[in-house]
mmCIF file of C-alpha atoms in Angstrom:
data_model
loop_
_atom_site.group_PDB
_atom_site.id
_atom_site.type_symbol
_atom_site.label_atom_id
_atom_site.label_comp_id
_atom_site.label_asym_id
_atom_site.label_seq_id
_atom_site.Cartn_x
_atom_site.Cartn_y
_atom_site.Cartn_z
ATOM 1 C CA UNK A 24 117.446 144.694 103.293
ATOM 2 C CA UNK A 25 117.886 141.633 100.910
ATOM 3 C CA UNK A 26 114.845 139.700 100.636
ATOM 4 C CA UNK A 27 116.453 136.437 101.655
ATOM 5 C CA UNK A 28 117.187 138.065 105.155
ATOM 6 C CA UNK A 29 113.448 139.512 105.360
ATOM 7 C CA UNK A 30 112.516 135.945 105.359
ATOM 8 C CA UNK A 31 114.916 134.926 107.731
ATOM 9 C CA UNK A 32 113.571 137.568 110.392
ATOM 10 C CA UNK A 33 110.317 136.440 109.852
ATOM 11 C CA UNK A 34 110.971 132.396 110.716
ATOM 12 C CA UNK A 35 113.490 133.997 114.034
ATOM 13 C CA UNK A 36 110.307 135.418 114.734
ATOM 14 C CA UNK A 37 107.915 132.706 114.346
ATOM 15 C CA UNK A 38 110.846 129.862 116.109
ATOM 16 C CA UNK A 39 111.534 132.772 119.525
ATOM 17 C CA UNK A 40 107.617 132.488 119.848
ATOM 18 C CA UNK A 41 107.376 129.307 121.048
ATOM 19 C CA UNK A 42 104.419 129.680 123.017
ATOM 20 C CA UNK A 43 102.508 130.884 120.243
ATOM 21 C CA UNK A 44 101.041 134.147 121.711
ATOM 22 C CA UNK A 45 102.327 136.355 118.923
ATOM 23 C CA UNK A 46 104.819 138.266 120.936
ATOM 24 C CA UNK A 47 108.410 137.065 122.407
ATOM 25 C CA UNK A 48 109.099 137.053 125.785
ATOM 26 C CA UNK A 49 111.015 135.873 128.836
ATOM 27 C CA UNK A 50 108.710 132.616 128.633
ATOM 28 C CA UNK A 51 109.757 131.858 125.014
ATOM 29 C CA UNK A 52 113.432 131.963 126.105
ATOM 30 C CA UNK A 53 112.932 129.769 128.706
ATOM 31 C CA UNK A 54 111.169 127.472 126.733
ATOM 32 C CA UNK A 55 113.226 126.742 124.177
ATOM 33 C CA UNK A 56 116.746 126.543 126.454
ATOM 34 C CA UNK A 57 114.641 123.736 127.740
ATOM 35 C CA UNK A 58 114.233 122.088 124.764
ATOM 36 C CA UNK A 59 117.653 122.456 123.227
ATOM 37 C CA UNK A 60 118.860 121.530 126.716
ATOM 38 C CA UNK A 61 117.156 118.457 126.298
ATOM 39 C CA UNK A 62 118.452 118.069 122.543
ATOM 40 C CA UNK A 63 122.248 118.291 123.985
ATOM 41 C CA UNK A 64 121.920 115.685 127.178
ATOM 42 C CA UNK A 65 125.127 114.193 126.204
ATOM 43 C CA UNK A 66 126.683 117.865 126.867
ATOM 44 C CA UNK A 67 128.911 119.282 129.707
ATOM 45 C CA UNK A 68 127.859 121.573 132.053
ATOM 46 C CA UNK A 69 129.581 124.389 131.369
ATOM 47 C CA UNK A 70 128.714 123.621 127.438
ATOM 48 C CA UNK A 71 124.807 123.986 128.968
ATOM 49 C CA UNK A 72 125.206 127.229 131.226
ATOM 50 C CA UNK A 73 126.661 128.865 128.251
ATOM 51 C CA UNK A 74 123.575 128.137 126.105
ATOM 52 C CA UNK A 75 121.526 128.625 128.961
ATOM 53 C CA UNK A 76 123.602 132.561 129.299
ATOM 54 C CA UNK A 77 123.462 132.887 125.604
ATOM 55 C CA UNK A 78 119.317 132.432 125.554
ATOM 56 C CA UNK A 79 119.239 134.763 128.690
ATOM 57 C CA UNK A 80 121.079 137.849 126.793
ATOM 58 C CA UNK A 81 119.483 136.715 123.225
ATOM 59 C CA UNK A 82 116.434 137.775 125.271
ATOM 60 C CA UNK A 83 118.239 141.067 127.776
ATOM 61 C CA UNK A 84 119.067 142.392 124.807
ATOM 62 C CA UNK A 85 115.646 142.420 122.467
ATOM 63 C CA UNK A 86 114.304 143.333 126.152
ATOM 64 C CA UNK A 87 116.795 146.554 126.595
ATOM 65 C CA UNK A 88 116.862 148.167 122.944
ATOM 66 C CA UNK A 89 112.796 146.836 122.072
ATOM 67 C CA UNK A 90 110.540 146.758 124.802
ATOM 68 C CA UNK A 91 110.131 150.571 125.405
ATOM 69 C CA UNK A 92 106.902 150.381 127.210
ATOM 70 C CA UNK A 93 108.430 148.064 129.462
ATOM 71 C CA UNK A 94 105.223 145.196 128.841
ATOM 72 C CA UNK A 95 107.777 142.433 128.791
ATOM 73 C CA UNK A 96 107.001 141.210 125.348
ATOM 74 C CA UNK A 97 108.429 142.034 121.687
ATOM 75 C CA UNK A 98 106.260 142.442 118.460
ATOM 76 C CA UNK A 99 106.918 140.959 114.834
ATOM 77 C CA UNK A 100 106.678 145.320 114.680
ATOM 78 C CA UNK A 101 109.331 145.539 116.922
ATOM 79 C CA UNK A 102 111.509 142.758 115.892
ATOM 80 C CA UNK A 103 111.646 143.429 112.442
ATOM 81 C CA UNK A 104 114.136 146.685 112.261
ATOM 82 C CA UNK A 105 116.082 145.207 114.897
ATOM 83 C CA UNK A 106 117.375 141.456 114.704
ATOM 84 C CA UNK A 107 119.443 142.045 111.653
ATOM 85 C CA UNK A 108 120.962 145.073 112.923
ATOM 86 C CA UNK A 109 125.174 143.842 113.513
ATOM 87 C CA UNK A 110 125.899 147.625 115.347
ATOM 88 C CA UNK A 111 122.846 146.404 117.952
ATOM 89 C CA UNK A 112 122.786 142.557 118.028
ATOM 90 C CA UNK A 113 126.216 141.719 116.910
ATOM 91 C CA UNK A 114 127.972 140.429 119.973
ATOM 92 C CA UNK A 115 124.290 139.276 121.397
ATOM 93 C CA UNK A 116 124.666 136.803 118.448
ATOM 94 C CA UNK A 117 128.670 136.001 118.318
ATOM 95 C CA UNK A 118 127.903 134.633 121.926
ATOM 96 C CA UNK A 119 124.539 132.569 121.232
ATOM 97 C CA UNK A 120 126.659 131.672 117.419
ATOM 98 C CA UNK A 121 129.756 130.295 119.880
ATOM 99 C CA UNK A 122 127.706 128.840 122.649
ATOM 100 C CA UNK A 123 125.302 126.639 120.126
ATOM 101 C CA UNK A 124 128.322 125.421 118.409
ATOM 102 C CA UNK A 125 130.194 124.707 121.068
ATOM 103 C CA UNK A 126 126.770 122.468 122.924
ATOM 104 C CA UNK A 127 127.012 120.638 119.366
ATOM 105 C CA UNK A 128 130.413 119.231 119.933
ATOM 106 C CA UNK A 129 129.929 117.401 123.010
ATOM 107 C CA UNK A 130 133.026 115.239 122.712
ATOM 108 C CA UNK A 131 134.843 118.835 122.171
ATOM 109 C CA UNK A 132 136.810 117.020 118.836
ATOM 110 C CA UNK A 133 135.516 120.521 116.676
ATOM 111 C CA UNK A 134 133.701 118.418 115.233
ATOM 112 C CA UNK A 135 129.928 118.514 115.245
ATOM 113 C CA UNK A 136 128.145 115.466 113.819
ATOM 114 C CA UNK A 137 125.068 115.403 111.501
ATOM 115 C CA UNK A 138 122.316 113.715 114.198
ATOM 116 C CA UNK A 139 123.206 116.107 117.062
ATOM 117 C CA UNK A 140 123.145 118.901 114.529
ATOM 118 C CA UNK A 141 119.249 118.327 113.370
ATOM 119 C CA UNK A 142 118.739 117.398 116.787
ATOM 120 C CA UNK A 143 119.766 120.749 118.121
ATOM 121 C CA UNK A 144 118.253 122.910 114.900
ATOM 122 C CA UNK A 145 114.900 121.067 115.555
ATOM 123 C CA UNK A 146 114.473 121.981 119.338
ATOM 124 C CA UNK A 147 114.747 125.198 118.067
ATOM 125 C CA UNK A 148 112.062 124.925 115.697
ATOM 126 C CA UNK A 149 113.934 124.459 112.793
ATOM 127 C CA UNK A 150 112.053 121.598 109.817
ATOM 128 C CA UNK A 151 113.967 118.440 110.136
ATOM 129 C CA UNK A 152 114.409 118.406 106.039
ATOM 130 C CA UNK A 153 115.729 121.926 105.683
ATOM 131 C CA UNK A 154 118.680 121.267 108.634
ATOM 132 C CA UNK A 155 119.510 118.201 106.508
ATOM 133 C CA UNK A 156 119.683 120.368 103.689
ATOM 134 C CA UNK A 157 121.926 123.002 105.584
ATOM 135 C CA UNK A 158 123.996 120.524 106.904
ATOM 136 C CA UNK A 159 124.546 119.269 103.529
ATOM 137 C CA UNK A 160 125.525 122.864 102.195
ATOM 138 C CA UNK A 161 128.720 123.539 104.760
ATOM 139 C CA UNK A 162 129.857 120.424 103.009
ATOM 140 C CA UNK A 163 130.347 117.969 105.454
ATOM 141 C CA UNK A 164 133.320 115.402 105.897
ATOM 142 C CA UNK A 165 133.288 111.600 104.497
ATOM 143 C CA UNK A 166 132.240 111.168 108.246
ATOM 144 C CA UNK A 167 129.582 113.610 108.295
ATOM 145 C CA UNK A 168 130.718 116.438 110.283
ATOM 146 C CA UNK A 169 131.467 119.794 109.655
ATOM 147 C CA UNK A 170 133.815 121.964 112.484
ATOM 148 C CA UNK A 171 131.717 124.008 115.064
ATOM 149 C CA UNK A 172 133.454 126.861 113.307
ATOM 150 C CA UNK A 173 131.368 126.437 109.888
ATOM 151 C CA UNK A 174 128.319 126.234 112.410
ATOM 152 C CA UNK A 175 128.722 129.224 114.565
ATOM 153 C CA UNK A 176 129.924 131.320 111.176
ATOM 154 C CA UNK A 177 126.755 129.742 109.690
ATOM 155 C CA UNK A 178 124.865 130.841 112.275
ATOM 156 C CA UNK A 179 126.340 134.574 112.299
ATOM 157 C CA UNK A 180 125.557 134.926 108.401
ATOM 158 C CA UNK A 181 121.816 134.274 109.294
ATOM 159 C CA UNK A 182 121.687 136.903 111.356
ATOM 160 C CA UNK A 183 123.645 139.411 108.292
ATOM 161 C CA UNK A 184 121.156 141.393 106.226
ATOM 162 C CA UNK A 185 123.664 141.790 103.702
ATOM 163 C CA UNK A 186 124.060 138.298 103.274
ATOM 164 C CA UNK A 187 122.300 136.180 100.601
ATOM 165 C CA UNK A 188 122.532 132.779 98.925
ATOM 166 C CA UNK A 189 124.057 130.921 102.319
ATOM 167 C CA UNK A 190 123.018 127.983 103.803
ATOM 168 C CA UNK A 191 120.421 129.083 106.453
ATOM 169 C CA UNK A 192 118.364 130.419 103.670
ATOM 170 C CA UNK A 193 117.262 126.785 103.435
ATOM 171 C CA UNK A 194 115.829 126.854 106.187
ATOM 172 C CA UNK A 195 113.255 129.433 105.649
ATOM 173 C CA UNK A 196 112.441 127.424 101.673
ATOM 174 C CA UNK A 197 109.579 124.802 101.611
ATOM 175 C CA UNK A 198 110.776 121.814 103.263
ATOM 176 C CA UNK A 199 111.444 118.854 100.824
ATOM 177 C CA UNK A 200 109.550 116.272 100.114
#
């Protein structure tokens, strides 16, 4: 595994704790579709149930292939071999990738404008410099969009171990400045 994507499992890890009890569990997931809920008010409904479905198998599926002892929660131990792994999380990630997108285009023009973008990445945990800085890398339009396609591919790279030298390795570098 490239050591850009090591780094990006570790932050995942860090962000899906977001109760801070050094495991991941149903509580986590709950948590933070709350606060990107509350990130996309100006979304539809059906743009919010699929984030809210997207969250809920994000978390069925660490639960099914991770938690073997059946405790409920997932270790960094655990986590590690796992997130990165296309065969197992692939089409757990398309769908959170597609539904994420999607909740950022609330006026459904493709389109997915810089505020709502760093509003979206931050509820998730994300620094507010280093979205700015991925934002900036999928080259944005004179109007400062990019399409929800360049987000939810974005967000699929992230998840490649393969990949290196994209944009959502900024997110795991030292903030700016």
């Amino acid at each position: 595994m490239r050591t850009e994507a090591a780094q990006r499992i570790e932050l995942i890890f860090t962000l899906l704790d977001v109760n801070g009890n050094a495991v991941i569990d149903s509580n986590d997931f709950d948590l933070m579709t709350d606060r990107v809920l509350k990130a996309a008010a100006a979304s539809d409904d059906g743009a919010r149930a699929d984030i809210r479905v997207a969250f809920r198998s994000y978390w069925t599926t660490l639960a099914t292939e991770l938690d073997t002892n059946g405790d409920g929660a997932i270790t960094v131990e655990e986590f590690r071999p796992f997130v990165l792994d296309p065969e197992r999380f692939g089409p757990t990630i398309t769908r959170f990738a597609q539904a994420l997108s999607a909740l950022g285009d609330p006026d459904k023009d493709g389109l997915i404008e810089r505020p709502l973008f760093v509003s979206l990445l931050t509820a998730i945990g994300f620094e507010e410099a280093n979205c700015h800085a991925v934002f900036d890398a999928f080259a944005p339009d004179a109007q400062d969009r990019i399409t929800v396609a360049t987000f939810a591919a974005g967000i699929k790279d992230y998840y490649a171990p393969q990949k290196a030298g994209i944009p959502g390795d900024l997110m795991v570098a030292a903030p700016a400045v």
